[in-house]
PDB file of C-alpha atoms in Angstrom:
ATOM      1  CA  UNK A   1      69.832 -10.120  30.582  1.00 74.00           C
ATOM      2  CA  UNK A   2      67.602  -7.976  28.574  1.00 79.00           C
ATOM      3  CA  UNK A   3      64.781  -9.355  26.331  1.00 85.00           C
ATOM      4  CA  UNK A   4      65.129  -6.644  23.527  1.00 84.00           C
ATOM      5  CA  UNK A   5      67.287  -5.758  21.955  1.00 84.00           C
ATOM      6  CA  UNK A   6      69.637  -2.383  23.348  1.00 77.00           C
ATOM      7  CA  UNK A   7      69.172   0.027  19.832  1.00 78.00           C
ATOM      8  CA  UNK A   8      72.356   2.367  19.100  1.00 73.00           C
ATOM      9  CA  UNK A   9      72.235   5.398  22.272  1.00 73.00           C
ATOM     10  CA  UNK A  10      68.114   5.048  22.301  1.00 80.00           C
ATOM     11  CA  UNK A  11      67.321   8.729  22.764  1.00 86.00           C
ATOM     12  CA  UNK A  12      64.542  10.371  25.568  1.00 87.00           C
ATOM     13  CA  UNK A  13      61.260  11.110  23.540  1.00 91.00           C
ATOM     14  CA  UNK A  14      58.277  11.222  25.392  1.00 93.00           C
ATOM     15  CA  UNK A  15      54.833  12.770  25.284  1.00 96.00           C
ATOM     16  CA  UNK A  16      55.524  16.182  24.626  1.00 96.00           C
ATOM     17  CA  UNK A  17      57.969  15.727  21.646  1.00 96.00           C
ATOM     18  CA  UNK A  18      55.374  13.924  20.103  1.00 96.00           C
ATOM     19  CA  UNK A  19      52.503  16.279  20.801  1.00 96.00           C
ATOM     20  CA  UNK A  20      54.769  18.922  19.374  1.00 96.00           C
ATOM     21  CA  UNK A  21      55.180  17.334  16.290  1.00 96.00           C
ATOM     22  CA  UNK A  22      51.903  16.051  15.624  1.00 97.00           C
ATOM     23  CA  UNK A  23      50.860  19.880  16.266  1.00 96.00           C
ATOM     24  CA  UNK A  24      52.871  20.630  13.333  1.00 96.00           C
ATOM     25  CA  UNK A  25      51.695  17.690  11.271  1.00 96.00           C
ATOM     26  CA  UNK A  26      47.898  19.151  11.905  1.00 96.00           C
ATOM     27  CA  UNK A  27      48.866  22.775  11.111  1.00 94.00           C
ATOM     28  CA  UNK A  28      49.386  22.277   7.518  1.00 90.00           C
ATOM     29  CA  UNK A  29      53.081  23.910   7.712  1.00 91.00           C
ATOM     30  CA  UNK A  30      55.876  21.019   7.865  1.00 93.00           C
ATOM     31  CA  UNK A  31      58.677  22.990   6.009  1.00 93.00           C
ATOM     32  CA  UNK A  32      61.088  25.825   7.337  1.00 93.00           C
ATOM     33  CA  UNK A  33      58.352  28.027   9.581  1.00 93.00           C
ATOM     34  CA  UNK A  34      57.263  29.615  12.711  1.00 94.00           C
ATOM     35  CA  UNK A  35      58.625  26.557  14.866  1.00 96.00           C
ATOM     36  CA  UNK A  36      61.884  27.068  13.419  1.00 97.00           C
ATOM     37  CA  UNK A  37      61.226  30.696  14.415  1.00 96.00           C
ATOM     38  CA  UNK A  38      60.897  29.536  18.017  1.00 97.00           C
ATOM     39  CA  UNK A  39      63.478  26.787  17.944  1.00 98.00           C
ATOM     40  CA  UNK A  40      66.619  29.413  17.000  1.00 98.00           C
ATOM     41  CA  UNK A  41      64.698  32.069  19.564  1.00 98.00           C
ATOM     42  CA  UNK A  42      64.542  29.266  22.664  1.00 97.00           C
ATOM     43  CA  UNK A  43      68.423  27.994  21.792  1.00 97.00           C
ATOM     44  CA  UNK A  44      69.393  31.408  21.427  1.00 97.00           C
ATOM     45  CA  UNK A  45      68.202  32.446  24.915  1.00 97.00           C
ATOM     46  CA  UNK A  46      68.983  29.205  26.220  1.00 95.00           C
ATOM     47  CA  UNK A  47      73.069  29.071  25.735  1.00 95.00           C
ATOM     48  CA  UNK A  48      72.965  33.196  25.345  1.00 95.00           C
ATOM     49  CA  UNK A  49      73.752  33.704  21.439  1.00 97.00           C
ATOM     50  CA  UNK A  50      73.676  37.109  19.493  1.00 96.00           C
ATOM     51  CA  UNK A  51      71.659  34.750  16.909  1.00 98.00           C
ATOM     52  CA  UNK A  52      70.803  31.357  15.699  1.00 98.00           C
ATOM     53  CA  UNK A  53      69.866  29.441  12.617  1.00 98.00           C
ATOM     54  CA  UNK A  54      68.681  25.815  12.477  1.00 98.00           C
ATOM     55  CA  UNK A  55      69.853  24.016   9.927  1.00 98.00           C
ATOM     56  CA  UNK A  56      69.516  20.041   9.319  1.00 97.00           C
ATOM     57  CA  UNK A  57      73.024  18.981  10.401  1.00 98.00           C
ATOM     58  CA  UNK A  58      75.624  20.042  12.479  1.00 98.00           C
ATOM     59  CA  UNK A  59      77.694  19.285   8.925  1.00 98.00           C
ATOM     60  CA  UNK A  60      75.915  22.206   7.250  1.00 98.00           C
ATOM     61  CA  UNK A  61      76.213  24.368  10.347  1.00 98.00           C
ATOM     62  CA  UNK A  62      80.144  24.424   9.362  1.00 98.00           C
ATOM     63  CA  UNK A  63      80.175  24.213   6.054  1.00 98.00           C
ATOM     64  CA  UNK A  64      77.581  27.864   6.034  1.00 98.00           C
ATOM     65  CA  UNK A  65      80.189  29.357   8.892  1.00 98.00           C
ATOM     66  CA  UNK A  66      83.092  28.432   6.301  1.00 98.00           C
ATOM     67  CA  UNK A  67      81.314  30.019   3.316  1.00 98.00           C
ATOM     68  CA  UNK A  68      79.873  32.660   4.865  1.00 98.00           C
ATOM     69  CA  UNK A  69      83.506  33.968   6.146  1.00 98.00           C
ATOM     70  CA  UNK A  70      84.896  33.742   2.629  1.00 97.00           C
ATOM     71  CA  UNK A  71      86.889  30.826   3.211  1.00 98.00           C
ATOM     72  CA  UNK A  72      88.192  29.176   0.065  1.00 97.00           C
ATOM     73  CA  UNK A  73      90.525  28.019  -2.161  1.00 97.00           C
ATOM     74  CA  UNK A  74      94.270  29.246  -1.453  1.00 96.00           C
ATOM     75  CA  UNK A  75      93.689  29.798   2.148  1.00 98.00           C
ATOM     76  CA  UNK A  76      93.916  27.257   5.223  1.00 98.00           C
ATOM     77  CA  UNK A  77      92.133  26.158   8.278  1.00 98.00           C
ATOM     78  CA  UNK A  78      93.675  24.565  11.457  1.00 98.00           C
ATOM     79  CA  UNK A  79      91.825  22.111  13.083  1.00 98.00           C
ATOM     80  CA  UNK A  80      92.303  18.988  14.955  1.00 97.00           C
ATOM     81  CA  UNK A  81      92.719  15.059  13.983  1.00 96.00           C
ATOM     82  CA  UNK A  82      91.050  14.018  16.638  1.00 96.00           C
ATOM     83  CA  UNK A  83      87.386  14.445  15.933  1.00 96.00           C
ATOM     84  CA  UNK A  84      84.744  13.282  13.227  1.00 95.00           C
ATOM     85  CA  UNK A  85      85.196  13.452   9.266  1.00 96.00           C
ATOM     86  CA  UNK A  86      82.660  15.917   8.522  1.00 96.00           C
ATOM     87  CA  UNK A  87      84.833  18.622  10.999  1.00 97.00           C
ATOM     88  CA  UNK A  88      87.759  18.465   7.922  1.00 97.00           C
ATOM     89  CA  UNK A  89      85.651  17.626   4.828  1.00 98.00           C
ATOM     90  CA  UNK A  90      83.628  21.293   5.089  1.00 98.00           C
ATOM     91  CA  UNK A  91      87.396  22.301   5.100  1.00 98.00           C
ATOM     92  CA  UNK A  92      87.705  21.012   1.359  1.00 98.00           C
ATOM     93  CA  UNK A  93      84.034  21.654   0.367  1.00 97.00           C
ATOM     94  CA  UNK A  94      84.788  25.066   0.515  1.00 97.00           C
ATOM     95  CA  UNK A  95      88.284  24.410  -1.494  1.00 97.00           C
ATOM     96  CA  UNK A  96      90.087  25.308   1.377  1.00 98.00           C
ATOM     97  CA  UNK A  97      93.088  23.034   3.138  1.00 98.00           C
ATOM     98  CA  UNK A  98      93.277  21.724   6.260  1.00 98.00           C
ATOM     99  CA  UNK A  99      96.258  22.208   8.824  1.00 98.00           C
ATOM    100  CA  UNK A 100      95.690  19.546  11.564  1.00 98.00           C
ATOM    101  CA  UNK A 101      97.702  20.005  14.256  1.00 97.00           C
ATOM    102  CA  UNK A 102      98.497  17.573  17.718  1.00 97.00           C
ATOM    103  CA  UNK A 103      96.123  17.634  21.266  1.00 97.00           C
ATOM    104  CA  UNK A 104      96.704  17.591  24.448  1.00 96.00           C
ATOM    105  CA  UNK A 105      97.136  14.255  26.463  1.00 94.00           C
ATOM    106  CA  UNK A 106      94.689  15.116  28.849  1.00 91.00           C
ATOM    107  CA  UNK A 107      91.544  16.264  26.967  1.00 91.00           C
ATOM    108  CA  UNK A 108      92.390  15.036  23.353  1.00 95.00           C
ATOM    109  CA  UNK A 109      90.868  18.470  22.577  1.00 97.00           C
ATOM    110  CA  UNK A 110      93.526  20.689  19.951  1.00 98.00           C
ATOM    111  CA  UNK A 111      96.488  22.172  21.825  1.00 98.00           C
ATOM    112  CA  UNK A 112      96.549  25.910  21.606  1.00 98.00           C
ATOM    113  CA  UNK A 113     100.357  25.960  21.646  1.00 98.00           C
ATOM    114  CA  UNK A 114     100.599  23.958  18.346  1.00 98.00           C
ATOM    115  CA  UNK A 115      97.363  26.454  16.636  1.00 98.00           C
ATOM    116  CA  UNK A 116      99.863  28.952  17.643  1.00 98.00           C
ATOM    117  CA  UNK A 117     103.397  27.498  16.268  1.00 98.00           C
ATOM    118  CA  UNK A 118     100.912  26.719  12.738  1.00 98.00           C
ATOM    119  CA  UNK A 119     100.077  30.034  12.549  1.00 98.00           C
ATOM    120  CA  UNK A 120     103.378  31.886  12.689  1.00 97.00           C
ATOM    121  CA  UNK A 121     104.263  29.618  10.078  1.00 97.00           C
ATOM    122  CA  UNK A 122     101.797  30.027   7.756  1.00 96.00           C
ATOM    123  CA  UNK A 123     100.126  33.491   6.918  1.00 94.00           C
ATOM    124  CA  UNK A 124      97.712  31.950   4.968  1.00 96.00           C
ATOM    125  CA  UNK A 125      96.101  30.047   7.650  1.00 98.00           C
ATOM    126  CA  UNK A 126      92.781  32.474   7.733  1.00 98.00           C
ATOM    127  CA  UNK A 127      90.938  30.228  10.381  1.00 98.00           C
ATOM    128  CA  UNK A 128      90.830  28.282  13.920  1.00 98.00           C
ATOM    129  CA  UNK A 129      88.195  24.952  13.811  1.00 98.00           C
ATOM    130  CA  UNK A 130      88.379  24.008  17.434  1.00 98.00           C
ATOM    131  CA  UNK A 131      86.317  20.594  17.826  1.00 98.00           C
ATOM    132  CA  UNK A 132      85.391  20.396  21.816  1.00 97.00           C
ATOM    133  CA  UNK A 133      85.747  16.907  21.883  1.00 95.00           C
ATOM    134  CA  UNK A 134      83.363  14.400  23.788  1.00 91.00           C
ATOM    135  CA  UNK A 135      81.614  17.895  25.100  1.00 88.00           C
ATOM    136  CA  UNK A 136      85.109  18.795  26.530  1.00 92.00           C
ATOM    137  CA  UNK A 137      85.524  22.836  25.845  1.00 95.00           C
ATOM    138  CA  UNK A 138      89.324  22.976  24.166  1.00 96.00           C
ATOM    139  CA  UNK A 139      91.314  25.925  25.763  1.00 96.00           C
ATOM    140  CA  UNK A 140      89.559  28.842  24.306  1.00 96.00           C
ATOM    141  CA  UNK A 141      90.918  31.820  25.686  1.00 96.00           C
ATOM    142  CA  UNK A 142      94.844  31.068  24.318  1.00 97.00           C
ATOM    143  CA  UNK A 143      93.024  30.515  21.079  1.00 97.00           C
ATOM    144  CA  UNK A 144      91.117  33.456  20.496  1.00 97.00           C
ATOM    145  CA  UNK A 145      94.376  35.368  21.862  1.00 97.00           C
ATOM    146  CA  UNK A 146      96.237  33.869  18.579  1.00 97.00           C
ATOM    147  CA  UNK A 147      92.904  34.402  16.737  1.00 97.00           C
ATOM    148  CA  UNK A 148      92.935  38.033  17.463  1.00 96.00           C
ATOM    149  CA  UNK A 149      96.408  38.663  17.253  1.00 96.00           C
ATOM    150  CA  UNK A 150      96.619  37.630  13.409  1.00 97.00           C
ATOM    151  CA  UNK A 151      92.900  38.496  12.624  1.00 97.00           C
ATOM    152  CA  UNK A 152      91.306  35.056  12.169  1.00 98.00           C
ATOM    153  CA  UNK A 153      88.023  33.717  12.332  1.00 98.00           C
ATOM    154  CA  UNK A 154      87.215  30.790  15.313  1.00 98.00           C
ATOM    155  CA  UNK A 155      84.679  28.386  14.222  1.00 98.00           C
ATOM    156  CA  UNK A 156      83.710  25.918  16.663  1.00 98.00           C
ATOM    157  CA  UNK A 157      82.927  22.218  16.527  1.00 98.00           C
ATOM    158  CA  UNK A 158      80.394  22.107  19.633  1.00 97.00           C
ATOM    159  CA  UNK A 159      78.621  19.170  18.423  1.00 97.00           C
ATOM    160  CA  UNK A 160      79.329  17.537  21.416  1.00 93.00           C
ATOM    161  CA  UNK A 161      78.727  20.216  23.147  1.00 92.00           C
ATOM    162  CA  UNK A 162      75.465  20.798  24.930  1.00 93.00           C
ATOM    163  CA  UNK A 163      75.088  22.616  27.629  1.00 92.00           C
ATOM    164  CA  UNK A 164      79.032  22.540  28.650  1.00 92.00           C
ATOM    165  CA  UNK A 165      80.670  25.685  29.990  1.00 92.00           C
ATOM    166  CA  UNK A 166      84.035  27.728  29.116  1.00 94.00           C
ATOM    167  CA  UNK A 167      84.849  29.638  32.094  1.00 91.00           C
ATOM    168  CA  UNK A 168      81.317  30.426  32.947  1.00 89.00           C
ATOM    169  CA  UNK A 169      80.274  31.027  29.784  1.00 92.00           C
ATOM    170  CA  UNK A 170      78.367  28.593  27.867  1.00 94.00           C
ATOM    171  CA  UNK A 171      79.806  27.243  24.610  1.00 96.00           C
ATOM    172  CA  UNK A 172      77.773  29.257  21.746  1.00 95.00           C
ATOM    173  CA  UNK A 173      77.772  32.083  23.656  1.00 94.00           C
ATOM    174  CA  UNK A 174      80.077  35.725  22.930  1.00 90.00           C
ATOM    175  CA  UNK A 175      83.618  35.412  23.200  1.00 82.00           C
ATOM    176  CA  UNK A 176      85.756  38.770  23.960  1.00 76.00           C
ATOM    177  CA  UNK A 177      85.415  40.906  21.163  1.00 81.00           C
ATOM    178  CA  UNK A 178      87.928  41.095  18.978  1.00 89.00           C
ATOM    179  CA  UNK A 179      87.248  37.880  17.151  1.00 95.00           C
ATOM    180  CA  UNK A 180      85.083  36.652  14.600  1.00 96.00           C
ATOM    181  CA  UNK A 181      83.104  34.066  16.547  1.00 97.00           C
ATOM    182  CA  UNK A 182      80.893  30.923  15.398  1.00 98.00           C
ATOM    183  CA  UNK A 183      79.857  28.290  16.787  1.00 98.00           C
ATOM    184  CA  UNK A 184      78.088  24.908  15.373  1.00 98.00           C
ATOM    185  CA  UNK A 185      76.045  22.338  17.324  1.00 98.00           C
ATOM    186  CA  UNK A 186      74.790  18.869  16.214  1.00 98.00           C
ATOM    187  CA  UNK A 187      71.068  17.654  17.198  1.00 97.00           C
ATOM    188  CA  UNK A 188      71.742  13.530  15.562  1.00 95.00           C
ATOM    189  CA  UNK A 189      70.196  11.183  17.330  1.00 92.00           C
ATOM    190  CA  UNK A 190      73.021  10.725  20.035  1.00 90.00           C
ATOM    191  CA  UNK A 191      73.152  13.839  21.773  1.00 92.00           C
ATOM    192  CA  UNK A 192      71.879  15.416  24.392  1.00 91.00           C
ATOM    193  CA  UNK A 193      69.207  17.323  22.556  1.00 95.00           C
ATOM    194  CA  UNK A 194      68.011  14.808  19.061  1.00 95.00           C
ATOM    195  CA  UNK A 195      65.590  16.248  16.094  1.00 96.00           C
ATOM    196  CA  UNK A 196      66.850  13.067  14.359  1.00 94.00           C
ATOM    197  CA  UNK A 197      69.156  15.065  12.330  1.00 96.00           C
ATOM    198  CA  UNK A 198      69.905  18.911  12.615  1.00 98.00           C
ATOM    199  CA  UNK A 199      71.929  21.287  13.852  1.00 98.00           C
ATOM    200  CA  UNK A 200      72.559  25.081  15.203  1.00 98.00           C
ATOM    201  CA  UNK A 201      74.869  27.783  14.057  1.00 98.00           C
ATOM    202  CA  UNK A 202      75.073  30.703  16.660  1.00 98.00           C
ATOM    203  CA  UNK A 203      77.168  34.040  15.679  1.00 97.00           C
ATOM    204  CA  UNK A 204      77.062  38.018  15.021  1.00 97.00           C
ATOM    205  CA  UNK A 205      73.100  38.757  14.119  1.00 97.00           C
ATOM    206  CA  UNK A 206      75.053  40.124  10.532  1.00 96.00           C
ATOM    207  CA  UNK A 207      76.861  36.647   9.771  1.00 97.00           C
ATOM    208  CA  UNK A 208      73.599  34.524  11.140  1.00 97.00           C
ATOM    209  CA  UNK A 209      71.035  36.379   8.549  1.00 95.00           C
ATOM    210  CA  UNK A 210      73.425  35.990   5.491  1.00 96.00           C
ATOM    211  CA  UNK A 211      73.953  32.326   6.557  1.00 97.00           C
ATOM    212  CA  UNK A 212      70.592  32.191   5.946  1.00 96.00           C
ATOM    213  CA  UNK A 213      70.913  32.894   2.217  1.00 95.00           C
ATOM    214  CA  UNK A 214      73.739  30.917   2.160  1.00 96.00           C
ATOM    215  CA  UNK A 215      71.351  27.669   3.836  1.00 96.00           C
ATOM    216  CA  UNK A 216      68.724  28.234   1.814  1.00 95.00           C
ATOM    217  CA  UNK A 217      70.179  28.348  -1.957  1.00 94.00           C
ATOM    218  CA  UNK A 218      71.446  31.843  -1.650  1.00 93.00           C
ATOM    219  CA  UNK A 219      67.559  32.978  -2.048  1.00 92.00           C
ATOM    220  CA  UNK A 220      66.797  36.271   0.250  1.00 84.00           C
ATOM    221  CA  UNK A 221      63.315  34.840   1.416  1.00 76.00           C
ATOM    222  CA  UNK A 222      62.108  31.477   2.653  1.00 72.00           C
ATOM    223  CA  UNK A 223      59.039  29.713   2.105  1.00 64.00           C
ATOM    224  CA  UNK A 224      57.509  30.973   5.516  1.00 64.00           C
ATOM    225  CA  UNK A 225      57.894  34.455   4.690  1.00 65.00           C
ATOM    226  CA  UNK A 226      57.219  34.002   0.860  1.00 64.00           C
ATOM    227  CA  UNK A 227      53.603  32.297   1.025  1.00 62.00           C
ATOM    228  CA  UNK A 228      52.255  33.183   4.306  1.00 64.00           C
ATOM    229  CA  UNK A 229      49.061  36.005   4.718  1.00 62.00           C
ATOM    230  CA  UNK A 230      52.278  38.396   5.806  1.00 66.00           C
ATOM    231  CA  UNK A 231      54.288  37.533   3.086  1.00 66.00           C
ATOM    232  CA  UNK A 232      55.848  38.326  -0.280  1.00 70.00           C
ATOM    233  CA  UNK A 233      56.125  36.185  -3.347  1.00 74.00           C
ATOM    234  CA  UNK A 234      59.087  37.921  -4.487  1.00 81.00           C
ATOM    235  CA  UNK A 235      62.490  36.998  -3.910  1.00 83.00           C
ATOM    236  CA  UNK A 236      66.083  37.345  -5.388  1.00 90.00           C
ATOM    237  CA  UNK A 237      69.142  35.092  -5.824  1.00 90.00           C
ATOM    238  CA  UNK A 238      71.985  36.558  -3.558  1.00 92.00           C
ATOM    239  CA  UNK A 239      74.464  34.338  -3.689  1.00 93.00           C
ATOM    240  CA  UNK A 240      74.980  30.272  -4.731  1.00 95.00           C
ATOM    241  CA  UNK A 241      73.742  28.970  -1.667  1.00 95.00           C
ATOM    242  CA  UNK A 242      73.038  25.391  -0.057  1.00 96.00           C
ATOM    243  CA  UNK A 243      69.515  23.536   1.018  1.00 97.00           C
ATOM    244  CA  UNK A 244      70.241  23.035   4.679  1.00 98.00           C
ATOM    245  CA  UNK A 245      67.850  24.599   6.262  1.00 97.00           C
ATOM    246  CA  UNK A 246      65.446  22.738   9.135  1.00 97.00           C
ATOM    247  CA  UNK A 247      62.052  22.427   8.585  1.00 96.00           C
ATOM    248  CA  UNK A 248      59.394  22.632  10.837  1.00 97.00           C
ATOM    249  CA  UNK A 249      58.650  19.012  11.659  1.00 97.00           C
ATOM    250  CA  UNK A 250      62.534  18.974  13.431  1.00 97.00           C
ATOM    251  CA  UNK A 251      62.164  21.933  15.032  1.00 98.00           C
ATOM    252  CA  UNK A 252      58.572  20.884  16.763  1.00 97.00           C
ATOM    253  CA  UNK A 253      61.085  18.029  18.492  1.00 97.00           C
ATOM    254  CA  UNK A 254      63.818  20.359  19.408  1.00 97.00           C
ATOM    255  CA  UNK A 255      61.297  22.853  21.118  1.00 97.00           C
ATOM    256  CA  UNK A 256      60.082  20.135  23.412  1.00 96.00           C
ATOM    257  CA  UNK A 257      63.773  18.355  23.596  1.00 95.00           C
ATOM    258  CA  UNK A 258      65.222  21.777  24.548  1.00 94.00           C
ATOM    259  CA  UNK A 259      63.528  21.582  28.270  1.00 91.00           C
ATOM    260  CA  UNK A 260      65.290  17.936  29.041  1.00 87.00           C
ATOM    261  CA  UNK A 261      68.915  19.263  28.477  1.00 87.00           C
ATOM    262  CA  UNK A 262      70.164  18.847  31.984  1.00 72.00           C
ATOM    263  CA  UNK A 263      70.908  21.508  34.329  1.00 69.00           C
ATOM    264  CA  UNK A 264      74.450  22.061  36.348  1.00 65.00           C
ATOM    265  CA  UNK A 265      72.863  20.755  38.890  1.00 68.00           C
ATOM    266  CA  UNK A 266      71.534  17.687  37.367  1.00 71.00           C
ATOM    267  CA  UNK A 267      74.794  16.658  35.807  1.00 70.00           C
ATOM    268  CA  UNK A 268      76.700  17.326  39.195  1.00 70.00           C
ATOM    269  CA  UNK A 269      73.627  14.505  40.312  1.00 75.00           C
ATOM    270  CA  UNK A 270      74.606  12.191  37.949  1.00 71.00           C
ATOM    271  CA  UNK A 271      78.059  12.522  38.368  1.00 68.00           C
ATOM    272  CA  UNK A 272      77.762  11.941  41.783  1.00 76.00           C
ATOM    273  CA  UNK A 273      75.235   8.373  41.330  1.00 76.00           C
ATOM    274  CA  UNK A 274      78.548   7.241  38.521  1.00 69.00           C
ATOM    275  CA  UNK A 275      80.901   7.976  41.453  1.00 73.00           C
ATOM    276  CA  UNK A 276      79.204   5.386  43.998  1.00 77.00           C
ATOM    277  CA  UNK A 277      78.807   2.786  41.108  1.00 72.00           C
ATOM    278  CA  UNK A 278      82.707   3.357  40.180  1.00 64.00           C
ATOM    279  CA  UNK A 279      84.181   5.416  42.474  1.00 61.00           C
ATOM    280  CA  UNK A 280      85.961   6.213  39.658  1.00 56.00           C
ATOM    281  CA  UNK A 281      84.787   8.564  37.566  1.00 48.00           C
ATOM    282  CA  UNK A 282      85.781  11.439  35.558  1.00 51.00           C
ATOM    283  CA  UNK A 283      83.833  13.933  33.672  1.00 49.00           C
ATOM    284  CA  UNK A 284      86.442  13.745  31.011  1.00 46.00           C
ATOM    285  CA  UNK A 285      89.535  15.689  32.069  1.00 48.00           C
ATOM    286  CA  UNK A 286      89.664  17.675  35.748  1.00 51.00           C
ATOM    287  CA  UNK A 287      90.506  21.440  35.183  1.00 61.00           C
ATOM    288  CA  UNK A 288      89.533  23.841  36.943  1.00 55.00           C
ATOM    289  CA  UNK A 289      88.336  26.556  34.516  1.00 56.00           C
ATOM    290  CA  UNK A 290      86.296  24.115  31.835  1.00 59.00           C
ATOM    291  CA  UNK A 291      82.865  22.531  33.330  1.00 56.00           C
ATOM    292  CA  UNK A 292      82.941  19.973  31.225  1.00 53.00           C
ATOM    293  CA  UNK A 293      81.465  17.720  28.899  1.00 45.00           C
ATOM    294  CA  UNK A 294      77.963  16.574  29.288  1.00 47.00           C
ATOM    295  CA  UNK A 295      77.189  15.660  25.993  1.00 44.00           C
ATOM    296  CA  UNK A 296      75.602  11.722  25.619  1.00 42.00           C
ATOM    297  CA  UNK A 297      79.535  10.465  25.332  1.00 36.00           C
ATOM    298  CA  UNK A 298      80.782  11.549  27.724  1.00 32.00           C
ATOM    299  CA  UNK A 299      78.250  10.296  30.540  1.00 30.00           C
ATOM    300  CA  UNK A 300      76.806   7.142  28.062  1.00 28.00           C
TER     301      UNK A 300
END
C-alpha cells in the first residue's frame, strides 16, 4: 500500500521543464513571447501543421476556430454527446446551436453516417465538431467527404489526441483539400503533453494569424512584438476578440514536455508490457486504418 497519497493523473515533470521555466522566469519576459514563438514552431513541425497558435485552453482553441469561421447565431454545428462540456458550450458562445448526433458502438467516437443523415436535413448546419474521443481518431475521411460535398467547415476536438494517427497522418495535420480544416488540442494537466492549462489550434497559415486577433482581444499586435527593441507601439482594434492567448511561462513547459510525447514505437512498448499484465488489452477499438489513442486515458 502506498504511503502518499496517489494525486489526480500526477503528470511527468522533471529537470528540464523546470530549467525551461525558470529560464523564462530569469529573462524578464513571462507573457505571450519568443517561447511561445518556439512552442507553435516545435508543435507545428512535430504533428506537420500549415500553422499553430498556443492559446491557454483547449476551450479557447474552439471557441477562436468557431469565431474565426463566422459561425453564429442562426446557423448549426453537429457534434457528438459523447465527449466533455466545453466541446458544445463554444457551440452556444458563439450563438450558434448544436446538432448532436449518435456514435458508434465500437469507438464511442461520432458516427459519420448520422453527420451525414443531419446534414441532408438541415441546410443550415454550416459545421462538423468531431471530438476523437479517449485519443481515438473518429472516421475522418467519410466526414470530410460530407464536409466537402455541402461546403462545411471540420473542426476537431483532438484534445485527447496526442500523437494519434488517421491513416498515417497525424491528427492536426492537412486533410485533402477541399475542406476547411482545424484542429484543437488540450495541454491540462492530464494529457500526454501538460503546461498546466493550454492548448493548440493548428489550420490554414490565413485562419491561424487572424485567430490570433481573435485570441488576443481582436488587437493586430501582441505585447512581444509591441515593446520589444524590434517592435512597434502601435496597434489597431480588428475585430472584438478574446484574451486566450499563452504566455511564455506555459510555453517554457510545453517546449521541454514536447520531447516526452511517446513515439510509435514506444506506445507499441507499452502496449505490449499491458498485454503480459492482462493479456487483455485494447488500445481502445481495433481497426485497421486508425492508430489509435495514446492520449493519458486511454493507457492510464
Amino acid at each position: 500500500m502506498r504511503k502518499d497519497f496517489l494525486s489526480f493523473s500526477p503528470p511527468l515533470i522533471g529537470e528540464e521543464e523546470i530549467e525551461s521555466v525558470v529560464d523564462s522566469l530569469r529573462s524578464g519576459w513571462i507573457t505571450t513571447g519568443p517561447k511561445v514563438e518556439r512552442f507553435q514552431s516545435d508543435f507545428q513541425e512535430f504533428i506537420g501543421a500549415p500553422a499553430a497558435l498556443a492559446l491557454n485552453s483547449c476551450t479557447s482553441a474552439l471557441h477562436v476556430a468557431l469565431a474565426v469561421l463566422g459561425i453564429g447565431r442562426g446557423d448549426k454545428v453537429v457534434s457528438t454527446p459523447m465527449t466533455f462540456a466545453s466541446s458544445i458550450h463554444v457551440i452556444e458562445h458563439v450563438g450558434a446551436e448544436p446538432v448532436l448526433v449518435d456514435v458508434e458502438p465500437d469507438t464511442l467516437n461520432i458516427d459519420p453516417e448520422q453527420v451525414a443523415a443531419a446534414v441532408k436535413r438541415d441546410p443550415s448546419i454550416k459545421a462538423i465538431l468531431p471530438v476523437h474521443l479517449y485519443g481515438h481518431p473518429a472516421e475522418l475521411d467519410p466526414i470530410l467527404d460530407v464536409a466537402r460535398a455541402h461546403n462545411l467547415a471540420v473542426i476537431e476536438d483532438a484534445a485527447h489526441s496526442l500523437p494519434a494517427r488517421y491513416r498515417g497522418r497525424m491528427i492536426g495535420a492537412p486533410a485533402d483539400g477541399g475542406v476547411t480544416n482545424l484542429v484543437a488540442f488540450s495541454f491540462y494537466a492530464t494529457k500526454n503533453l501538460t503546461t498546466g492549462e493550454g492548448g493548440m489550434l493548428t489550420g490554414p497559415p490565413g485562419l491561424i494569424d487572424e485567430s490570433k486577433m481573435w485570441a488576443l482581444h481582436g488587437m493586430s499586435r501582441d505585447a512581444y512584438k509591441r515593446y520589444t527593441a524590434e517592435g512597434s507601439w502601435f496597434y489597431e482594434i480588428k475585430l472584438p476578440g478574446f484574451k486566450y492567448n499563452m504566455p511564455d511561462i506555459q510555453a517554457a513547459m510545453g517546449i521541454a514536455q514536447l520531447d516526452r510525447v511517446l513515439t510509435d514505437q514506444q506506445i507499441a512498448a507499452v502496449v505490449a508490457f499491458l498485454n503480459t499484465l492482462t493479456g487483455t488489452y485494447r488500445d481502445q477499438a481495433v481497426r485497421p486504418a486508425p492508430a489509435a489513442a495514446r492520449a493519458g486515458s486511454a493507457v492510464r
